[in-house]
Amino acid sequence: MSVEWLPLLHRGLLVLAALAGFQGLLREVSPIRKAAAWMVLQAGLALLGLSLSPRPPHPDLSSVPVNPLTHGLVLSTLLVSLGVLSALLMLGRGIRPQEPEKEKRKPK
Amino acid sequence: MSTHLPVLIPLFPLAAALAVFLLPGALSRLAALLGLGAGLAAALFSLHLFGAAPWVYNLGGWPPPWGIVLAVTPFTGFLASLFLLLSLFGWFYSVASASLSVREERPGKAFYSLLSFFTGVLLVLLLARDAFTLYLCLESALLAAAGLLLALNARNRTESFHLLLYGSAGASLFLFGLWLLYAANGTLNLDDLLSQLFISRNFPVALTAGFFTACGMAVPLLFPAPFLSGRLPVQTPPAVLGALSTMLSRGAAYLLFVFFFFVLDVPGLAIPRWLQALEYLAAAFFLAGFVRAFRQKDLRHAVAYLGAAQLGYLFLGFAVGDKSALAGTLLEFFNQVLVTAGLFFIAGNLRTSAGPQPVSRLAGLARHRPLTGLALVVFLASIAGVPPTAGFFGKFYLLQGALEKGDWAALALLSLSLAFNFLYFARLTAFLYEQRGPSLAYGPPSAALKAPVLALAAGVLLLGLFHHAVFQRFVEPALPKAFQNVPVPNVPFLGHEVE
């Protein structure tokens, strides 16, 4: 059975995750949820980028099975993302969520 | 020892940031002195190096393309010196405004630590030739800027959060662009990326990565325009905000310049029309900021819009992209660093209370505060392109570039914005020299607070008067190789035969 569609499905899901994160970034009112949405966007885009580069071509690496930069890049991205997320959560904890717009409130 | 000089430029502020962070909280004066000492030392190294540039330094002794390279060119060295100068002015204003009782608290050690860190990462951003290091610097600069805003005023929490949130979302797009480049080429070194892109002729990746890179810079570029930053211009000491925003926005613009013309400008790459149209739209969007700036009633809001609006000239230079236009863009870089910071510093000097700062109170200012008024006229003249300011020569080269290329869209945008700015420059100058009673004007700033403003105004005039030397010494070597009669593309590390 051919599994050529699997990477495509994988990337499609990651694009959807990134789009969901972007939508959450714009639509959510709670700062904590906004920070979570940013994490979803970051994870979606970074994993999408990673899925595109199983073995990046470079003439100097023709004899090496894996480009050593990939590991460093993944680890650094993870550390930076966690650092920014914790800063966002620390900042967001002290902010009151924005009031929902009046016209969107349901009448009692 | 001398081979390690380039790394010392960012290392001094970064080490000072750590040292200040580790100090006990009560030693805020020592923290301030440490920050000052590190800034001065870095400025001295930077001044020494840009005179003897270019310098290349491999971090940890790892050669490119796998190691991280720091390159000090005359242009980046000079820009780094200007950034350090602004950082020192930011430090100075934070101390001086507190000691002169402008109703601001003396900043604590968190402020000095973050200011040193912010300066250090922006210096790395100017010097590094590694794509991921640039992303790291961008995120770190946003983090430090958010922390600084909070350290300056606890009410800035929401604005700090939004700067970090939306700035990091942009940085995610930038990171995705980097991943695309890495996936296609297997390298992160900027010079090597250009070589690999040229060899593989992978134009779609270059275009897509360029699009994401540009989108990712939106927030740092627009900082602190009020429609994005909320009450930030009102709640933050303008002088410190000016130093921060000028460094962040111009650092981001320089990053775009490097990507557009030293990484993604692969010979043979044709930019599609829709992307060209987007470039002009972006430039027009920024230039429209001039209209918003002159409609503001509060001086700090007007200055914040003016800072962002001037970036439109840089984008027009990027869009035209020939030698004259890029030379004008690079001259504008120097000019805008001085002018934008100078305008914020004036707003800071005229601030005597935490209340509003109406533009209407500027009437007659130049008659009662002649030096401050004159500096304001010089900055506005440079924005409007009046000779002999540096802004005149930057815009002159931009116009020349648009004419040489026959780029009528750029020419129309430039002419319109210059005519508009000249009109407002004339009106504001007349307004500043109106006959009014001294009670209407702002209170007198102290001589110490005036000194940085006058130094920046003198810098704008000197850059204009010696523009030819600046062009030959700093601007021309920073132009893409195609404009220096050197074979393209530059393949410095791999030794591939390139036709």
Coordinates of C-alpha atoms in Angstrom, one line a residue:
Chain A
M1 CA 0.0 0.0 0.0
S2 CA 1.4 3.4 -1.0
V3 CA 1.9 5.8 1.9
E4 CA 2.9 8.8 -0.2
W5 CA -0.1 10.7 1.0
L6 CA 1.1 10.5 4.7
P7 CA 3.6 13.3 4.6
L8 CA 1.1 15.4 2.7
L9 CA -1.5 14.8 5.4
H10 CA 1.1 15.4 8.1
R11 CA 1.9 18.8 6.6
G12 CA -1.7 19.6 6.0
L13 CA -2.5 19.1 9.7
L14 CA 0.5 21.2 10.7
V15 CA -0.7 24.1 8.4
L16 CA -4.2 23.8 10.0
A17 CA -2.6 23.9 13.5
A18 CA -0.6 27.0 12.5
L19 CA -3.8 28.6 11.1
A20 CA -5.7 27.7 14.3
G21 CA -2.9 29.3 16.3
F22 CA -3.1 32.5 14.2
Q23 CA -6.8 32.7 14.6
G24 CA -6.5 32.2 18.3
L25 CA -4.0 34.9 18.5
L26 CA -6.5 37.4 16.9
R27 CA -9.7 36.1 18.4
E28 CA -9.0 35.1 22.0
V29 CA -9.5 37.6 24.8
S30 CA -7.7 35.9 27.6
P31 CA -3.9 36.6 27.6
I32 CA -3.2 33.1 28.7
R33 CA -5.2 31.7 25.8
K34 CA -3.5 34.1 23.5
A35 CA -0.1 32.8 24.7
A36 CA -1.3 29.3 24.2
A37 CA -2.4 30.2 20.7
W38 CA 1.1 31.7 20.0
M39 CA 2.6 28.4 21.1
V40 CA 0.3 26.5 18.7
L41 CA 1.3 28.8 15.8
Q42 CA 5.0 28.5 16.7
A43 CA 4.8 24.7 17.0
G44 CA 2.8 24.3 13.8
L45 CA 5.2 26.5 11.7
A46 CA 8.4 25.0 13.3
L47 CA 7.2 21.4 12.8
L48 CA 6.1 22.2 9.3
G49 CA 9.6 23.5 8.6
L50 CA 11.2 20.5 10.2
S51 CA 9.0 18.1 8.1
L52 CA 10.3 19.8 5.0
S53 CA 14.0 19.1 5.8
P54 CA 14.6 15.4 6.5
R55 CA 18.0 15.6 5.1
P56 CA 18.8 19.1 3.7
P57 CA 21.1 19.0 0.7
H58 CA 24.5 20.5 1.0
P59 CA 27.6 19.6 -1.1
D60 CA 29.8 19.4 2.0
L61 CA 27.5 16.8 3.6
S62 CA 27.3 14.3 0.8
S63 CA 28.8 11.5 3.0
V64 CA 27.0 12.4 6.2
P65 CA 23.6 10.8 6.8
V66 CA 22.1 13.7 8.8
N67 CA 22.9 17.4 8.7
P68 CA 24.2 18.2 12.2
L69 CA 22.6 21.7 12.1
T70 CA 19.1 20.1 12.2
H71 CA 19.5 18.9 15.7
G72 CA 20.9 22.2 16.9
L73 CA 18.1 24.0 15.2
V74 CA 15.4 21.9 16.7
L75 CA 16.8 22.1 20.2
S76 CA 17.4 25.9 20.0
T77 CA 13.9 26.5 18.6
L78 CA 12.4 24.4 21.5
L79 CA 14.4 26.3 24.1
V80 CA 13.6 29.8 22.7
S81 CA 9.9 28.8 22.3
L82 CA 9.7 27.7 26.0
G83 CA 11.5 30.8 27.1
V84 CA 9.2 33.1 25.2
L85 CA 6.1 31.1 26.4
S86 CA 7.1 31.4 30.0
A87 CA 7.7 35.2 29.6
L88 CA 4.3 35.5 27.9
L89 CA 2.6 33.5 30.7
M90 CA 4.3 35.6 33.4
L91 CA 3.2 38.9 31.7
G92 CA -0.2 37.6 30.9
R93 CA -1.0 36.4 34.4
G94 CA -1.2 40.0 35.7
I95 CA -3.5 41.2 32.9
R96 CA -7.3 41.2 33.2
P97 CA -9.0 39.6 30.2
Q98 CA -10.5 42.2 27.8
E99 CA -14.3 42.7 28.2
P100 CA -16.2 41.1 25.4
E101 CA -17.9 43.6 23.1
K102 CA -21.3 44.7 24.1
E103 CA -23.1 43.7 21.0
K104 CA -21.9 40.2 21.4
R105 CA -23.3 39.7 24.9
K106 CA -26.5 37.7 25.0
P107 CA -29.5 39.5 26.5
K108 CA -30.6 38.0 29.8
Chain B
M1 CA 44.1 39.6 21.2
S2 CA 43.2 42.0 18.4
T3 CA 41.6 39.2 16.4
H4 CA 38.9 38.9 19.2
L5 CA 38.0 42.6 19.0
P6 CA 34.7 42.1 17.0
V7 CA 33.2 39.8 19.5
L8 CA 34.0 42.3 22.3
I9 CA 31.5 44.8 20.9
P10 CA 28.4 42.8 21.9
L11 CA 30.1 40.9 24.6
F12 CA 30.6 43.9 26.9
P13 CA 26.9 44.8 27.1
L14 CA 25.9 41.2 27.4
A15 CA 28.4 40.5 30.2
A16 CA 27.3 43.7 31.9
A17 CA 23.6 42.6 31.7
L18 CA 24.5 39.3 33.5
A19 CA 26.7 41.1 36.1
V20 CA 24.0 43.7 36.9
F21 CA 21.4 40.9 37.1
L22 CA 23.5 39.1 39.7
L23 CA 24.0 42.2 41.8
P24 CA 22.0 42.6 45.0
G25 CA 18.9 44.8 44.5
A26 CA 20.1 47.6 46.8
L27 CA 23.1 48.3 44.5
S28 CA 21.2 50.1 41.8
R29 CA 23.8 52.9 41.5
L30 CA 26.6 50.3 40.9
A31 CA 24.3 48.6 38.4
A32 CA 23.9 51.9 36.5
L33 CA 27.7 52.5 36.5
L34 CA 28.3 48.9 35.3
G35 CA 25.8 49.5 32.4
L36 CA 27.5 52.8 31.5
G37 CA 31.0 51.3 31.7
A38 CA 30.1 48.4 29.4
G39 CA 28.3 50.7 26.9
L40 CA 31.3 53.0 26.8
A41 CA 33.8 50.2 26.4
A42 CA 31.7 48.7 23.6
A43 CA 31.4 52.1 21.9
L44 CA 35.2 52.5 22.0
F45 CA 35.8 49.1 20.4
S46 CA 33.1 49.8 17.8
L47 CA 34.7 53.2 16.9
H48 CA 38.1 51.6 16.7
L49 CA 36.8 48.7 14.5
F50 CA 34.8 50.6 12.0
G51 CA 37.9 52.6 11.2
A52 CA 39.8 49.4 10.4
A53 CA 36.9 47.4 9.0
P54 CA 36.1 44.9 7.5
W55 CA 36.7 42.4 10.3
V56 CA 35.5 38.8 10.3
Y57 CA 35.4 36.7 13.5
N58 CA 34.5 33.0 13.8
L59 CA 32.7 32.3 17.1
G60 CA 34.5 29.6 19.0
G61 CA 37.0 29.2 16.2
W62 CA 34.4 27.3 14.1
P63 CA 34.7 28.3 10.4
P64 CA 31.7 29.1 8.2
P65 CA 29.4 27.7 6.9
W66 CA 28.8 25.6 10.1
G67 CA 30.1 28.1 12.6
I68 CA 28.7 31.5 13.5
V69 CA 30.5 34.4 11.9
L70 CA 30.5 38.0 13.1
A71 CA 31.4 40.5 10.4
V72 CA 32.2 44.2 11.1
T73 CA 32.0 46.2 8.0
P74 CA 32.3 50.0 7.9
F75 CA 28.5 50.3 7.7
T76 CA 27.6 47.9 10.5
G77 CA 30.4 49.3 12.6
F78 CA 29.1 52.8 12.2
L79 CA 25.5 51.8 12.8
A80 CA 26.6 49.8 15.9
S81 CA 28.3 53.0 17.2
L82 CA 25.1 54.9 16.6
F83 CA 23.1 52.2 18.5
L84 CA 25.6 52.3 21.4
L85 CA 25.3 56.1 21.4
L86 CA 21.5 55.8 21.6
S87 CA 21.8 53.2 24.4
L88 CA 24.1 55.5 26.4
F89 CA 21.6 58.4 25.8
G90 CA 18.8 56.1 27.0
W91 CA 20.9 55.3 30.1
F92 CA 21.6 59.0 30.6
Y93 CA 17.9 60.1 30.3
S94 CA 16.8 57.4 32.7
V95 CA 19.2 58.7 35.3
A96 CA 18.9 62.4 34.6
S97 CA 15.1 62.7 34.4
A98 CA 14.8 60.9 37.7
S99 CA 17.4 63.1 39.4
L100 CA 15.8 66.3 37.9
S101 CA 12.5 65.4 39.5
V102 CA 10.4 64.8 36.3
R103 CA 8.2 62.7 38.5
E104 CA 9.8 59.5 37.4
E105 CA 11.1 56.8 39.6
R106 CA 14.8 56.0 39.5
P107 CA 15.1 52.8 37.4
G108 CA 16.3 49.8 39.3
K109 CA 18.8 47.2 38.4
A110 CA 16.3 45.3 36.2
F111 CA 16.2 48.3 33.9
Y112 CA 20.0 48.6 33.6
S113 CA 20.4 44.8 33.1
L114 CA 17.7 44.7 30.4
L115 CA 19.0 47.8 28.7
S116 CA 22.5 46.3 28.4
F117 CA 21.0 43.0 27.2
F118 CA 18.8 44.7 24.6
T119 CA 21.8 46.7 23.3
G120 CA 24.0 43.6 23.2
V121 CA 21.5 41.5 21.2
L122 CA 20.9 44.3 18.8
L123 CA 24.6 44.6 18.2
V124 CA 24.8 40.8 17.5
L125 CA 21.9 41.3 15.1
L126 CA 23.9 43.9 13.2
L127 CA 27.1 41.8 13.0
A128 CA 26.0 38.1 12.8
R129 CA 26.0 36.4 9.5
D130 CA 24.0 33.4 10.6
A131 CA 20.3 33.2 10.0
F132 CA 19.3 31.4 13.2
T133 CA 21.4 33.7 15.3
L134 CA 19.4 36.6 13.8
Y135 CA 16.1 34.9 14.8
L136 CA 17.5 34.4 18.3
C137 CA 18.5 38.1 18.5
L138 CA 15.1 39.2 17.3
E139 CA 13.3 37.2 19.9
S140 CA 15.7 38.2 22.6
A141 CA 15.4 41.9 21.6
L142 CA 11.6 41.6 21.8
L143 CA 11.8 39.9 25.2
A144 CA 14.2 42.6 26.5
A145 CA 12.1 45.4 25.1
A146 CA 8.9 44.1 26.7
G147 CA 10.8 43.7 30.0
L148 CA 12.2 47.3 29.7
L149 CA 8.8 48.8 29.1
L150 CA 7.5 47.0 32.2
A151 CA 10.6 48.1 34.2
L152 CA 9.9 51.7 33.2
N153 CA 6.2 51.7 34.2
A154 CA 4.3 48.9 35.8
R155 CA 1.1 50.1 33.9
N156 CA 2.8 49.0 30.7
R157 CA 2.0 45.3 31.4
T158 CA -0.6 45.0 28.7
E159 CA 1.5 46.8 26.1
S160 CA 4.6 44.8 26.9
F161 CA 2.5 41.6 26.6
H162 CA 1.2 42.6 23.2
L163 CA 4.6 43.7 21.9
L164 CA 6.1 40.3 22.9
L165 CA 3.0 38.3 21.7
Y166 CA 2.6 39.8 18.3
G167 CA 6.4 40.4 17.9
S168 CA 7.0 36.7 18.6
A169 CA 4.2 35.7 16.2
G170 CA 6.0 37.7 13.6
A171 CA 9.3 36.0 14.6
S172 CA 7.6 32.7 14.1
L173 CA 6.9 33.6 10.5
F174 CA 10.6 34.7 10.2
L175 CA 11.6 31.4 11.6
F176 CA 9.4 29.5 9.1
G177 CA 11.2 31.5 6.3
L178 CA 14.5 30.3 7.7
W179 CA 13.3 26.7 7.9
L180 CA 12.3 26.9 4.2
L181 CA 15.8 28.2 3.3
Y182 CA 17.4 25.6 5.4
A183 CA 15.3 22.8 4.0
A184 CA 16.2 23.8 0.5
N185 CA 19.9 24.5 1.0
G186 CA 21.1 22.8 4.2
T187 CA 22.9 25.8 5.5
L188 CA 22.2 28.8 7.8
N189 CA 25.2 31.0 6.9
L190 CA 24.0 34.0 5.0
D191 CA 26.7 34.1 2.4
D192 CA 26.6 30.4 1.9
L193 CA 22.8 30.6 1.6
L194 CA 23.2 33.0 -1.4
S195 CA 25.7 30.6 -3.0
Q196 CA 23.5 27.6 -2.5
L197 CA 20.4 29.4 -3.8
F198 CA 22.3 30.5 -6.8
I199 CA 23.7 27.0 -7.5
S200 CA 20.2 25.3 -7.0
R201 CA 18.4 28.2 -8.8
N202 CA 15.6 27.6 -6.3
F203 CA 13.7 30.8 -6.9
P204 CA 10.3 29.8 -5.4
V205 CA 12.0 29.1 -2.1
A206 CA 13.8 32.5 -2.2
L207 CA 10.6 34.3 -2.9
T208 CA 8.5 32.5 -0.2
A209 CA 11.2 32.9 2.4
G210 CA 11.5 36.6 1.5
F211 CA 7.7 37.0 1.9
F212 CA 7.7 35.4 5.4
T213 CA 10.8 37.3 6.5
A214 CA 9.2 40.6 5.6
C215 CA 5.9 39.7 7.3
G216 CA 7.8 38.7 10.4
M217 CA 9.3 42.1 10.8
A218 CA 6.0 44.1 10.9
V219 CA 5.8 44.5 14.7
P220 CA 9.4 45.6 15.4
L221 CA 9.1 48.0 12.4
L222 CA 5.9 49.6 13.6
F223 CA 6.9 49.9 17.2
P224 CA 5.8 52.2 18.9
A225 CA 3.1 53.4 16.5
P226 CA 0.1 54.2 18.7
F227 CA -2.4 52.1 16.7
L228 CA -0.3 49.0 17.7
S229 CA 1.2 50.0 21.0
G230 CA -1.8 51.5 22.7
R231 CA -1.0 54.0 25.5
L232 CA 2.7 53.1 25.4
P233 CA 3.9 56.5 24.0
V234 CA 2.0 58.3 26.8
Q235 CA 2.9 56.0 29.7
T236 CA 6.6 55.6 29.0
P237 CA 9.4 58.3 29.3
P238 CA 9.7 59.4 25.7
A239 CA 13.5 59.7 25.7
V240 CA 14.0 56.1 26.7
L241 CA 11.2 54.9 24.5
G242 CA 12.8 56.8 21.6
A243 CA 16.2 55.0 22.1
L244 CA 14.5 51.6 22.4
S245 CA 12.2 52.0 19.4
T246 CA 14.8 53.5 17.1
M247 CA 17.2 50.7 17.7
L248 CA 14.5 48.0 17.4
S249 CA 12.8 49.3 14.3
R250 CA 16.0 50.2 12.4
G251 CA 17.7 47.0 13.5
A252 CA 14.7 45.1 12.0
A253 CA 14.9 47.2 8.8
Y254 CA 18.6 46.4 8.5
L255 CA 17.8 42.7 8.9
L256 CA 15.4 43.0 5.9
F257 CA 18.1 44.8 3.9
V258 CA 20.5 42.0 4.5
F259 CA 18.0 39.3 3.6
F260 CA 16.7 41.1 0.5
F261 CA 20.0 42.0 -1.0
F262 CA 22.6 39.6 0.4
V263 CA 20.7 36.4 0.8
L264 CA 17.7 36.3 -1.4
D265 CA 18.8 38.5 -4.3
V266 CA 19.8 35.5 -6.4
P267 CA 21.0 36.6 -9.9
G268 CA 18.3 35.7 -12.4
L269 CA 15.5 36.0 -9.9
A270 CA 12.5 37.8 -11.3
I271 CA 10.2 39.3 -8.7
P272 CA 6.5 38.7 -9.7
R273 CA 4.3 41.8 -10.2
W274 CA 2.0 41.0 -7.3
L275 CA 5.1 41.0 -4.9
Q276 CA 6.3 44.3 -6.4
A277 CA 2.8 45.7 -5.8
L278 CA 3.0 44.5 -2.2
E279 CA 6.3 46.3 -1.8
Y280 CA 4.9 49.6 -3.0
L281 CA 1.8 49.1 -0.8
A282 CA 4.0 48.5 2.2
A283 CA 6.0 51.7 1.4
A284 CA 2.7 53.6 0.9
F285 CA 1.3 52.3 4.2
F286 CA 4.3 53.5 6.1
L287 CA 4.4 56.9 4.3
A288 CA 0.7 57.4 5.1
G289 CA 2.0 57.6 8.7
F290 CA 3.1 61.2 8.0
V291 CA -0.5 62.2 7.5
R292 CA -1.5 60.5 10.8
A293 CA 1.5 62.1 12.5
F294 CA 0.6 65.6 11.6
R295 CA -3.0 65.0 12.6
Q296 CA -2.1 64.1 16.1
K297 CA -2.9 66.4 19.0
D298 CA -0.4 64.9 21.4
L299 CA 3.3 65.5 20.7
R300 CA 4.4 61.9 21.8
H301 CA 1.8 60.3 19.5
A302 CA 3.0 62.5 16.6
V303 CA 6.6 61.6 17.2
A304 CA 5.7 57.9 17.4
Y305 CA 4.0 58.0 14.0
L306 CA 6.8 60.1 12.5
G307 CA 9.3 57.4 13.6
A308 CA 7.4 54.6 11.8
A309 CA 6.4 56.7 8.8
Q310 CA 10.0 57.4 7.8
L311 CA 10.6 53.7 7.2
G312 CA 8.5 54.2 4.0
Y313 CA 11.6 55.8 2.4
L314 CA 13.6 52.7 3.2
F315 CA 11.0 50.4 1.7
L316 CA 10.8 52.6 -1.4
G317 CA 14.6 52.2 -1.7
F318 CA 14.3 48.4 -1.4
A319 CA 11.5 48.4 -4.0
V320 CA 13.5 50.4 -6.5
G321 CA 16.7 48.4 -5.7
D322 CA 19.2 50.1 -8.0
K323 CA 22.6 51.5 -6.9
S324 CA 21.4 55.1 -6.3
A325 CA 18.3 54.1 -4.5
L326 CA 20.1 51.7 -2.2
A327 CA 22.8 54.3 -1.5
G328 CA 20.0 56.7 -0.5
T329 CA 18.4 54.0 1.6
L330 CA 21.6 53.4 3.5
L331 CA 22.2 57.1 4.0
E332 CA 18.6 57.3 5.3
F333 CA 19.4 54.6 7.8
F334 CA 22.0 56.8 9.5
N335 CA 19.8 59.9 9.2
Q336 CA 16.7 58.2 10.6
V337 CA 18.5 56.8 13.6
L338 CA 19.5 60.3 14.5
V339 CA 16.2 62.1 13.6
T340 CA 13.8 59.6 15.2
A341 CA 15.8 59.4 18.5
G342 CA 16.2 63.2 18.4
L343 CA 12.4 63.8 18.1
F344 CA 11.7 61.5 21.0
F345 CA 14.4 63.1 23.1
I346 CA 12.8 66.6 22.5
A347 CA 9.4 65.2 23.5
G348 CA 11.1 63.8 26.6
N349 CA 12.8 67.1 27.4
L350 CA 9.6 69.1 27.1
R351 CA 7.8 66.8 29.4
T352 CA 7.4 68.4 32.8
S353 CA 4.4 66.4 34.1
A354 CA 2.8 63.0 33.4
G355 CA -0.2 64.8 31.7
P356 CA -0.8 65.4 28.0
Q357 CA 1.7 67.1 25.8
P358 CA -0.4 69.0 23.2
V359 CA 1.3 70.0 20.0
S360 CA -0.5 73.4 20.2
R361 CA 1.9 74.3 23.1
L362 CA 4.8 74.2 20.7
A363 CA 3.7 77.6 19.4
G364 CA 6.5 80.1 19.9
L365 CA 8.8 77.4 21.4
A366 CA 11.8 78.4 19.2
R367 CA 11.6 82.0 20.5
H368 CA 11.8 81.1 24.1
R369 CA 13.9 77.9 23.8
P370 CA 16.0 78.7 20.8
L371 CA 18.4 75.7 20.8
T372 CA 15.6 73.1 21.3
G373 CA 13.5 74.9 18.7
L374 CA 16.4 74.9 16.3
A375 CA 17.1 71.2 16.8
L376 CA 13.4 70.5 16.2
V377 CA 13.6 72.5 12.9
V378 CA 16.7 70.5 11.9
F379 CA 15.0 67.2 12.5
L380 CA 11.8 68.3 10.6
A381 CA 13.9 69.7 7.8
S382 CA 15.7 66.3 7.5
I383 CA 12.4 64.5 7.3
A384 CA 11.2 66.9 4.6
G385 CA 14.5 66.6 2.7
V386 CA 15.7 70.2 3.1
P387 CA 19.4 70.8 2.3
P388 CA 22.0 70.6 3.8
T389 CA 20.6 67.9 6.2
A390 CA 21.4 64.2 5.8
G391 CA 17.8 63.6 4.9
F392 CA 18.1 65.8 1.8
F393 CA 20.9 63.7 0.4
G394 CA 19.3 60.4 1.3
K395 CA 16.1 61.4 -0.5
F396 CA 18.0 62.9 -3.4
Y397 CA 19.7 59.6 -4.1
L398 CA 16.3 57.8 -3.7
L399 CA 14.8 60.1 -6.3
Q400 CA 17.8 59.7 -8.6
G401 CA 17.4 55.9 -8.3
A402 CA 13.7 56.0 -9.2
L403 CA 14.4 58.3 -12.1
E404 CA 17.3 56.1 -13.4
K405 CA 15.1 53.0 -13.3
G406 CA 12.1 54.8 -14.7
D407 CA 10.1 53.6 -11.7
W408 CA 7.2 56.1 -11.8
A409 CA 5.2 54.5 -9.0
A410 CA 8.2 55.0 -6.6
L411 CA 8.7 58.5 -8.0
A412 CA 5.1 59.5 -7.5
L413 CA 5.1 58.2 -3.9
L414 CA 8.4 59.9 -3.1
S415 CA 7.3 63.2 -4.6
L416 CA 3.9 63.2 -2.9
S417 CA 5.4 62.4 0.5
L418 CA 8.2 65.0 0.1
A419 CA 5.8 67.7 -1.0
F420 CA 3.5 66.9 2.0
N421 CA 6.4 66.9 4.4
F422 CA 7.8 70.1 3.1
L423 CA 4.4 71.8 3.4
Y424 CA 4.2 70.7 7.0
F425 CA 7.8 71.5 7.7
A426 CA 7.1 75.1 6.6
R427 CA 3.9 75.4 8.6
L428 CA 5.5 73.9 11.8
T429 CA 8.6 76.1 11.5
A430 CA 6.4 79.2 11.2
F431 CA 4.4 77.8 14.2
L432 CA 7.6 77.3 16.3
Y433 CA 8.7 80.9 15.6
E434 CA 5.3 82.5 16.3
Q435 CA 5.2 85.5 18.6
R436 CA 3.7 84.1 21.8
G437 CA 4.0 84.7 25.5
P438 CA 6.4 82.5 27.3
S439 CA 3.6 81.1 29.4
L440 CA 2.2 79.2 26.5
A441 CA 5.5 77.4 25.7
Y442 CA 6.9 74.4 27.4
G443 CA 9.1 74.8 30.4
P444 CA 12.9 75.0 30.0
P445 CA 14.8 71.7 29.8
S446 CA 18.1 71.6 31.7
A447 CA 21.4 72.1 29.9
A448 CA 22.3 68.5 30.5
L449 CA 19.1 67.2 28.9
K450 CA 19.6 69.4 25.9
A451 CA 23.1 68.1 25.1
P452 CA 22.0 64.8 23.5
V453 CA 19.4 66.5 21.4
L454 CA 21.9 69.1 20.1
A455 CA 24.5 66.4 19.5
L456 CA 22.0 64.5 17.3
A457 CA 20.9 67.6 15.4
A458 CA 24.6 68.4 14.8
G459 CA 25.0 64.8 13.6
V460 CA 22.2 65.3 11.1
L461 CA 23.9 68.4 9.7
L462 CA 27.4 66.9 9.7
L463 CA 26.1 63.7 7.9
G464 CA 24.6 66.0 5.3
L465 CA 27.6 68.3 4.9
F466 CA 30.1 65.4 4.6
H467 CA 27.7 63.1 2.8
H468 CA 30.3 62.4 0.1
A469 CA 32.8 61.1 2.6
V470 CA 30.1 59.1 4.3
F471 CA 29.0 57.7 1.0
Q472 CA 32.5 56.6 0.0
R473 CA 33.6 55.4 3.5
F474 CA 30.5 53.6 4.8
V475 CA 27.7 53.4 2.2
E476 CA 29.4 52.2 -1.0
P477 CA 31.2 49.2 0.6
A478 CA 27.9 48.1 2.1
L479 CA 26.1 47.9 -1.2
P480 CA 25.5 44.6 -2.8
K481 CA 28.5 43.2 -4.7
A482 CA 26.7 43.7 -8.0
F483 CA 27.0 47.5 -7.6
Q484 CA 30.7 47.3 -6.7
N485 CA 32.0 45.9 -10.0
V486 CA 32.8 42.6 -8.2
P487 CA 31.8 39.3 -9.8
V488 CA 28.5 37.9 -8.4
P489 CA 27.6 35.9 -6.5
N490 CA 30.2 35.9 -3.8
V491 CA 31.1 32.3 -3.0
P492 CA 33.6 32.8 -0.2
F493 CA 33.7 29.5 1.6
L494 CA 32.9 26.6 -0.7
G495 CA 35.1 27.3 -3.7
H496 CA 32.5 26.1 -6.1
E497 CA 32.9 27.1 -9.7
V498 CA 30.1 29.4 -10.5
E499 CA 29.5 30.5 -14.0

